[in-house]
Short mmCIF file of C-alpha atoms and ligand atoms in Angstrom, two decimals:
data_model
loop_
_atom_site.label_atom_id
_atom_site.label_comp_id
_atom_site.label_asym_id
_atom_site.label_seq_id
_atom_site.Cartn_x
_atom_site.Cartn_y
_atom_site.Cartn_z
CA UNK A 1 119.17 101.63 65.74
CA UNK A 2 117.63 100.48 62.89
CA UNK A 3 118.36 97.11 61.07
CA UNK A 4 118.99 97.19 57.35
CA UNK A 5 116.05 96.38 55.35
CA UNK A 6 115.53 93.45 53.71
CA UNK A 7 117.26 92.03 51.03
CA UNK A 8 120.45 93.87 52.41
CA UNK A 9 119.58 93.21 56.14
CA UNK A 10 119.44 88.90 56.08
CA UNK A 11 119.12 88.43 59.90
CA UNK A 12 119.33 84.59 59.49
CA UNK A 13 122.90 84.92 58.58
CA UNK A 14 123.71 84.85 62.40
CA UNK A 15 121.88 81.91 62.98
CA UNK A 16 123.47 79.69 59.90
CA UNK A 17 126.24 77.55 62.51
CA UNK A 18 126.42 77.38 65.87
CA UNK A 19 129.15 79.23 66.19
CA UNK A 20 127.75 81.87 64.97
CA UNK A 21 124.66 81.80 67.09
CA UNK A 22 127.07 81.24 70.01
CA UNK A 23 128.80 83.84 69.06
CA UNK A 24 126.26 86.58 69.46
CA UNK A 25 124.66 85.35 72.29
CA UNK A 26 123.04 88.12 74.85
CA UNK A 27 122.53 86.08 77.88
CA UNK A 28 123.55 82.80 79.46
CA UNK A 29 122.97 80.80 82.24
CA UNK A 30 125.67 80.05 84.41
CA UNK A 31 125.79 77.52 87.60
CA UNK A 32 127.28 80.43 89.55
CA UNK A 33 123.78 82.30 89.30
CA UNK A 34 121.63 79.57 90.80
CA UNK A 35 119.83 78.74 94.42
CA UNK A 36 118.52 75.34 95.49
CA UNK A 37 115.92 75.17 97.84
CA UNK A 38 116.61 72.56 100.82
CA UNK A 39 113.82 71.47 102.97
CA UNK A 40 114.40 70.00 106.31
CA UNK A 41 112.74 67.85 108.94
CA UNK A 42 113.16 67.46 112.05
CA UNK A 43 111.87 63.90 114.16
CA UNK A 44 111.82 61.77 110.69
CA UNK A 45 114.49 58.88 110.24
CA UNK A 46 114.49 58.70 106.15
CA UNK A 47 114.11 61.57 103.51
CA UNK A 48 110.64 61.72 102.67
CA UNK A 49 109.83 62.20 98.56
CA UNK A 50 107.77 65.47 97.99
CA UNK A 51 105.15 64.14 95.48
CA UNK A 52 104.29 66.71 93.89
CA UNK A 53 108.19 68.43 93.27
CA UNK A 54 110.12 64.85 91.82
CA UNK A 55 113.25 64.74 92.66
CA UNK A 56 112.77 66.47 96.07
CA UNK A 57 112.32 65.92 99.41
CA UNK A 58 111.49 66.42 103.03
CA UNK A 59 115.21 65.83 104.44
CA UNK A 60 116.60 64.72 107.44
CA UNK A 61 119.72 66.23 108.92
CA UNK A 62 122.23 63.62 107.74
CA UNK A 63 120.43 63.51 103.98
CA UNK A 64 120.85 67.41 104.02
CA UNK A 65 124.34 67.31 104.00
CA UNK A 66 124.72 65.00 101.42
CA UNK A 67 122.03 66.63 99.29
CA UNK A 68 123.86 70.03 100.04
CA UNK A 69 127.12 68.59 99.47
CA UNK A 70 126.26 67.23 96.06
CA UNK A 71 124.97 70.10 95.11
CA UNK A 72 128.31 71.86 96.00
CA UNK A 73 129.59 69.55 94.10
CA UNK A 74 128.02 70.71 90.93
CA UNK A 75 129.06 74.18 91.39
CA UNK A 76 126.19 75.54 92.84
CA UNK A 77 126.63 78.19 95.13
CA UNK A 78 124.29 78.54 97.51
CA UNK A 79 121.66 77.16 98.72
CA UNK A 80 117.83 78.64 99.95
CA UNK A 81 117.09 76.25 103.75
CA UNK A 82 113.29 76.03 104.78
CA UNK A 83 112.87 73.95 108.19
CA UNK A 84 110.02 71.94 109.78
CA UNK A 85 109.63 71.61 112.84
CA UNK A 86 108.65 68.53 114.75
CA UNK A 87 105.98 70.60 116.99
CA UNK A 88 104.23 74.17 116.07
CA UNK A 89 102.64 76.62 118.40
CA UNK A 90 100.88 79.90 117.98
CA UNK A 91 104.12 82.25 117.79
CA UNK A 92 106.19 79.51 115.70
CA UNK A 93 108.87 79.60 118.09
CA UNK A 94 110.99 76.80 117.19
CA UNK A 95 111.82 79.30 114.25
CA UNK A 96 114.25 81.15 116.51
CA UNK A 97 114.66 78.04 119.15
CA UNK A 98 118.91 77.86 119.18
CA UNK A 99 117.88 73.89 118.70
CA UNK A 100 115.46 74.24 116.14
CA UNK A 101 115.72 72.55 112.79
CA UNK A 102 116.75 75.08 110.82
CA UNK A 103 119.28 76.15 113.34
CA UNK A 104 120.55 72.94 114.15
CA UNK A 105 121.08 72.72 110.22
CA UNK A 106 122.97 75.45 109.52
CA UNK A 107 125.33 74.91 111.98
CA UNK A 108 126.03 71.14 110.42
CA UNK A 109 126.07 73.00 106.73
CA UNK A 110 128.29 75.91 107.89
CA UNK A 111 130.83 72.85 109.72
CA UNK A 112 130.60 70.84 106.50
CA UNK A 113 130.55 73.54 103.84
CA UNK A 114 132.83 76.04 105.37
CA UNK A 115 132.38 79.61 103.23
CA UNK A 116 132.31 77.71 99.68
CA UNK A 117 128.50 77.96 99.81
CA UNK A 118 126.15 80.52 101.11
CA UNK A 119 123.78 79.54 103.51
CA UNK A 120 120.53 81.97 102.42
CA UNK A 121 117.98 81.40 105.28
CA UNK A 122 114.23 81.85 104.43
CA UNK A 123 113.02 83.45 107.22
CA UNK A 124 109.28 83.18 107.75
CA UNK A 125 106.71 81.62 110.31
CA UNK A 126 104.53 79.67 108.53
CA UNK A 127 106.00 76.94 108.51
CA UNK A 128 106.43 76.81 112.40
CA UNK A 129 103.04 78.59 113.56
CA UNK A 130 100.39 75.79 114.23
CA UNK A 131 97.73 78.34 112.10
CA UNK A 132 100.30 78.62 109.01
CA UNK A 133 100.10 82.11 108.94
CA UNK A 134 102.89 83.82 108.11
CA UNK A 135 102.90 85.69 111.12
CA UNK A 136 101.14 85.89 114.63
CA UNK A 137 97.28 86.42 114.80
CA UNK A 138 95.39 89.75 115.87
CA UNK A 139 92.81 88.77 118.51
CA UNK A 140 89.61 87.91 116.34
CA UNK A 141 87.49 90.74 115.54
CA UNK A 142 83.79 89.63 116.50
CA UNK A 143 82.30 91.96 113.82
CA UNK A 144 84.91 90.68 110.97
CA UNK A 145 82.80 88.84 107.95
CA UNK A 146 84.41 86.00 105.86
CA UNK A 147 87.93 86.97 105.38
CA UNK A 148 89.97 84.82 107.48
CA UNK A 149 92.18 85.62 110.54
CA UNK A 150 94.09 88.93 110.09
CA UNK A 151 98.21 88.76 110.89
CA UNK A 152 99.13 91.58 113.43
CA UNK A 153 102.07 92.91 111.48
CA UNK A 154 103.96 94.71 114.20
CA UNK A 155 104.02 91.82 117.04
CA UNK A 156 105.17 89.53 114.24
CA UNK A 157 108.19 91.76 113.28
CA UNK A 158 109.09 91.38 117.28
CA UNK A 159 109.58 87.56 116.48
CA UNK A 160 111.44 87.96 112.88
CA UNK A 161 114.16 90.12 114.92
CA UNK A 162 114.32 86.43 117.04
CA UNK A 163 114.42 84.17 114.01
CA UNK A 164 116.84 86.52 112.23
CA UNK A 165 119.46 86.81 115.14
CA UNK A 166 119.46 83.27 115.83
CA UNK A 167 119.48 82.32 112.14
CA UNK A 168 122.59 84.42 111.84
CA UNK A 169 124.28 82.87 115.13
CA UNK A 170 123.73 79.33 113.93
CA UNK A 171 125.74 80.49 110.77
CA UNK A 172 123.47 81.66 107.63
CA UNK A 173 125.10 83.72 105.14
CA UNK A 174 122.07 85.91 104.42
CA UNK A 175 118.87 86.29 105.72
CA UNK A 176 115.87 86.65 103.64
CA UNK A 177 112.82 87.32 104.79
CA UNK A 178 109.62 85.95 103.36
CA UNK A 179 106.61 87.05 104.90
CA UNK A 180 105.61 90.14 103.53
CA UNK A 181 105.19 92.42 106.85
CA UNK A 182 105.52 95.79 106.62
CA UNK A 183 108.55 97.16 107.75
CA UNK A 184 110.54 93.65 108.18
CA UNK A 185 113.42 94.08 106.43
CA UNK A 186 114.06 97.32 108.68
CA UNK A 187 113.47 95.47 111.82
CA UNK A 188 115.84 92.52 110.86
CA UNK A 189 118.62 94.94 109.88
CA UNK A 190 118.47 96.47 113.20
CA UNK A 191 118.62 93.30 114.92
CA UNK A 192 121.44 91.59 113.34
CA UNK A 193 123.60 95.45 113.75
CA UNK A 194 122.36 95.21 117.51
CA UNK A 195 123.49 91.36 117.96
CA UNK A 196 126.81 92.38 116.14
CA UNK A 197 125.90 91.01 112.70
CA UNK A 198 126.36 94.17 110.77
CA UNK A 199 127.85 92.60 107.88
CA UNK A 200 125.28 89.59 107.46
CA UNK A 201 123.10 91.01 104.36
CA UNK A 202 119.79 90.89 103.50
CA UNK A 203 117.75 89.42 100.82
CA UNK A 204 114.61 90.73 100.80
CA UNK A 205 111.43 88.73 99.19
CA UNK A 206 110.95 92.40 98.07
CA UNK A 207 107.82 91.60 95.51
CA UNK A 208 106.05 88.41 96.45
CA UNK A 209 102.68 87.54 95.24
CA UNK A 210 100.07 85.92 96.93
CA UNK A 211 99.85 83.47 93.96
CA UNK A 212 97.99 79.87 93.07
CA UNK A 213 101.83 78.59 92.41
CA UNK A 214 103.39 77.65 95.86
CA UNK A 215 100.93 74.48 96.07
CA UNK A 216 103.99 71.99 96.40
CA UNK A 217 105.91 74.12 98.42
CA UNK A 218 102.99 74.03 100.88
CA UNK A 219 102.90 70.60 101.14
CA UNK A 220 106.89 70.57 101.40
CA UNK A 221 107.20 73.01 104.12
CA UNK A 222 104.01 72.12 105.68
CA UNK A 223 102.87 75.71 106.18
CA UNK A 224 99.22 75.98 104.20
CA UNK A 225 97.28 78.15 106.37
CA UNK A 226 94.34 76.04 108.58
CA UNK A 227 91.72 79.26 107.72
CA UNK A 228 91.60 81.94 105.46
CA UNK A 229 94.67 82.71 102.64
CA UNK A 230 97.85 85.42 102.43
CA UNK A 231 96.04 87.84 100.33
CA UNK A 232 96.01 90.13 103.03
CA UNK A 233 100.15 90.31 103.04
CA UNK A 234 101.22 89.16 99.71
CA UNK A 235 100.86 91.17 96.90
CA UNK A 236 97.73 90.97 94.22
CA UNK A 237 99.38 89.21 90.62
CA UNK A 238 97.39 92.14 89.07
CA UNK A 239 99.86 94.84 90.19
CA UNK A 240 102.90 96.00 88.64
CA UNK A 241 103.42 99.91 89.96
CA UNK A 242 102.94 98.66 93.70
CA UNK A 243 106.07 96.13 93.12
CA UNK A 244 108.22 98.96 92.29
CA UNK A 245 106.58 100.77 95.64
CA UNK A 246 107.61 97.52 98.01
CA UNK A 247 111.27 97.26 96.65
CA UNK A 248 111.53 101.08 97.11
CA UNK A 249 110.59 100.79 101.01
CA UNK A 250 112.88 97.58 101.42
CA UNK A 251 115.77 99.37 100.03
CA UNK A 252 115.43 102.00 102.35
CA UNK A 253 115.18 99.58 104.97
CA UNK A 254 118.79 98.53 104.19
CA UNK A 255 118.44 95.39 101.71
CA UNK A 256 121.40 94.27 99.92
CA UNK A 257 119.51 92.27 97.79
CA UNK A 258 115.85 92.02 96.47
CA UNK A 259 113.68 89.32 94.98
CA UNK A 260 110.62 88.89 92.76
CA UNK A 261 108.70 85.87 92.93
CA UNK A 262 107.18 83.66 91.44
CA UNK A 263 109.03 84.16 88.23
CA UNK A 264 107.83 83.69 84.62
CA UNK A 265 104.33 85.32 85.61
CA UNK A 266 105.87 88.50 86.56
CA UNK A 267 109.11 88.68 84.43
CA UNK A 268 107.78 91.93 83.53
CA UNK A 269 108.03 92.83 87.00
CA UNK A 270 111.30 91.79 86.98
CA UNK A 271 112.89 93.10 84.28
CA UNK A 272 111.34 96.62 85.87
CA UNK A 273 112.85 96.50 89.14
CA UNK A 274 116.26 95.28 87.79
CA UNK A 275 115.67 98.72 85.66
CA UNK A 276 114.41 100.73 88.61
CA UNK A 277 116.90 100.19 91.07
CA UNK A 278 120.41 98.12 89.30
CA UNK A 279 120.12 96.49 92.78
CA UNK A 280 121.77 92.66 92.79
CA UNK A 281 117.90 90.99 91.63
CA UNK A 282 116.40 87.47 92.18
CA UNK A 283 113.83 85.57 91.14
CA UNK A 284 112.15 82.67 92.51
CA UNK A 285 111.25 79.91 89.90
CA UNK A 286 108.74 78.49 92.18
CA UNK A 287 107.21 75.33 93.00
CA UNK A 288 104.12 74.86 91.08
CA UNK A 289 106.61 76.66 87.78
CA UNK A 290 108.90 73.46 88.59
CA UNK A 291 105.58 71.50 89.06
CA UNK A 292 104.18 72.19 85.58
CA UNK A 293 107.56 71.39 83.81
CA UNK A 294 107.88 67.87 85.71
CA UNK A 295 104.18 67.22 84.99
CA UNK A 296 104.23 68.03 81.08
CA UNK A 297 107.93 66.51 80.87
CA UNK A 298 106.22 63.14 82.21
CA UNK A 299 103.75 63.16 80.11
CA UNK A 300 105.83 63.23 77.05
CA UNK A 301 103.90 66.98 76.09
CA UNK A 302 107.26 68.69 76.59
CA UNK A 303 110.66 68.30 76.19
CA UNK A 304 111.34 68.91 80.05
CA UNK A 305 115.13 69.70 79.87
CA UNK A 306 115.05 71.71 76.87
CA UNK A 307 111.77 73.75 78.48
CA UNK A 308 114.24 74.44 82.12
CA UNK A 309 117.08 75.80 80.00
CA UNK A 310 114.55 77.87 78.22
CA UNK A 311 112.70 79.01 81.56
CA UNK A 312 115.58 79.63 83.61
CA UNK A 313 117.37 81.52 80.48
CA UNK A 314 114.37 83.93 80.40
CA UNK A 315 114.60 84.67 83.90
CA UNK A 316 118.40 86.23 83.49
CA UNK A 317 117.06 87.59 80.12
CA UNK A 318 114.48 89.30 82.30
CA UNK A 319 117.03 90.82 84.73
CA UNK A 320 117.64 88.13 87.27
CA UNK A 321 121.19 87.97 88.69
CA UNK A 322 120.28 84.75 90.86
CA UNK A 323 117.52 82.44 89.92
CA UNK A 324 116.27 80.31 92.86
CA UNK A 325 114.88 76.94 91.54
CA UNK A 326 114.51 73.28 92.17
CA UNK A 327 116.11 73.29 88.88
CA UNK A 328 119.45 73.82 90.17
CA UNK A 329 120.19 70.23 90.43
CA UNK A 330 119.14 68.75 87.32
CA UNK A 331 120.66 72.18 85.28
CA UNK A 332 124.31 72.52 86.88
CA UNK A 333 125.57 70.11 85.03
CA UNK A 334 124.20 70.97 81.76
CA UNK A 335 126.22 74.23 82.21
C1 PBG B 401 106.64 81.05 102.97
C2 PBG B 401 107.13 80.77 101.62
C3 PBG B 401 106.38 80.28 100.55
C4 PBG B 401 107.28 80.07 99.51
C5 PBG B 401 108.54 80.45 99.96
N1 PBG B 401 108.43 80.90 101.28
C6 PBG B 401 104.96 79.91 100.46
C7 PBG B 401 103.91 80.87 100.73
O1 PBG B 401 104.13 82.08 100.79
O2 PBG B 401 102.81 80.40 100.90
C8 PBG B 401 106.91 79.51 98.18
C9 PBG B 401 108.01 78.88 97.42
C10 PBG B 401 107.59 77.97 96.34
O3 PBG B 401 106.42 77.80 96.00
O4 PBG B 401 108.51 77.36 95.79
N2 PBG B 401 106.54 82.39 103.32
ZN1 ZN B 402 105.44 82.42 105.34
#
């Protein structure tokens, strides 16, 4: 379709009131679409500021539930957990430990919250493995130069099918898996439909990058890697066609729904896989995105709650249904 030309084509007659421009608005942002990420800690006695993300923190138990049920407060409608553990080891099994952190807070959540929120559980190891890997470590190769310790993908997927059975017994909603193995979101399914959680769905971290922008989250979730990087699992931010290739596999695996991440660096990613597959899409407005806002908005170089309503509206425009962000706080109740 072609617009009329100029003179008889005026396109700033839409844009004269606010009505008007209301009026023929494509997208909005709605509460219902977003995720807060939670952070908890287990063996500290007060919530402990993140100082790099303002406004969040490492939580306790007891300041988890009243972070969480603020935010269900606002409308927001589910919220994205992350747990550290008090002690790590090489496997990260206080991941799947029925006491763990992460367990022990989804059960208080799922008692407090009942079924008005969804409890999305990131399920990963780095956080609980003493290396930070995302995953367990092949025996070191003596001949291997420079690159770091290599993750053995299909031991690891042995302990995801723990952490995703006991994630779902302590009460998440969904599961979504986070470390980029190979093959993980086909293990998981078959270990919740073996443990009699058929109907638990998946979200899968579908297209994640091995990107320079999960600095704060690293220091949140304590899980920066003691040697080497992720480049080996996560994806390189200079490929596109490959992103379509990793969604394709984890739908066939049996994901409900799939995520791109981070965000505003790869909404054309985004806006492709929404195309590609109609699938229900997220995107994960990431820490070091959140980060940058905060840091200009400080500054006085931005106008910091004008540039999130912009950010987060681009990320639906792109094809988001969900956008996770540390956002979700300060934007429900703009909306
Ligand atoms: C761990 C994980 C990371 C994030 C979510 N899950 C960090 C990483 O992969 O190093 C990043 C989230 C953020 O930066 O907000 N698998
Ligand atoms: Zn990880």
């Amino acid at each position: 379709m072609q617009p009329a030309p100029f003179p008889v084509g005026r396109p700033r007659r839409l844009r004269r009131s606010r009505v008007l421009r209301e009026l023929v608005r494509e997208h909005e942002l709605s509460r219902r679409d977003l995720v807060a990420p939670l952070f908890v800690k287990e063996g500290i006695s007060q919530a402990a500021p993140i100082a790099s993300m303002p406004g969040h923190a490492q939580h306790t138990l007891e300041s988890l539930r009243k972070e969480a049920a603020e935010l269900a407060g606002l409308g927001v409608p589910a919220l994205l957990l992350f747990g550290i553990p008090a002690g790590k080891d090489a496997e990260g099994s206080q991941a799947w430990a029925a006491e763990g952190i992460i367990q022990r807070a989804l059960r208080a959540l799922r008692a407090d919250l009942g079924d008005d929120v969804a409890l999305i559980a990131d399920l990963c190891l780095c956080e609980y493995t003493d290396h930070g890997h995302c995953g367990v470590l092949a025996p070191a190769d003596p001949g291997a130069v420079g690159e770091g310790p290599v993750v053995a993908n299909d031991p690891t997927l042995e302990l995801y099918r723990r952490v995703a059975v006991a994630q779902a017994e302590a009460g998440a909603s969904v599961i979504a898996p986070s470390g980029m193995m190979d093959g993980q979101v086909g293990a998981i399914r078959g270990a919740l439909d073996e443990a009699g959680f058929g109907d638990t769905p998946i979200l899968a971290y579908a297209a994640k990058y091995a990107s320079g922008l999960y600095c704060p989250f690293r220091e949140a979730a304590e899980g920066a890697p003691r040697s080497g990087d992720r480049t080996g699992y996560q994806m390189d931010p200079a490929n596109g066609d490959e992103a379509l290739r990793e969604v394709a596999l984890d739908v066939a695996e049996g994901a409900d729904m799939v995520m791109v991440k981070p965000a505003l660096a790869y909404l054309d990613v985004l806006w492709r896989v929404k195309q590609a597959f109609g699938l229900p899409t997220a995107a994960y407005h990431v820490s070091g995105e959140y980060a940058m806002v905060k840091a200009a908005a400080e500054r006085g170089w931005v106008d910091g709650e004008r540039v999130m309503l912009e950010v987060l509206t681009s990320i639906r425009r792109a094809g988001a249904d969900l956008v996770v962000t540390y956002f979700a706080r300060d934007a429900a109740p703009l909306l």
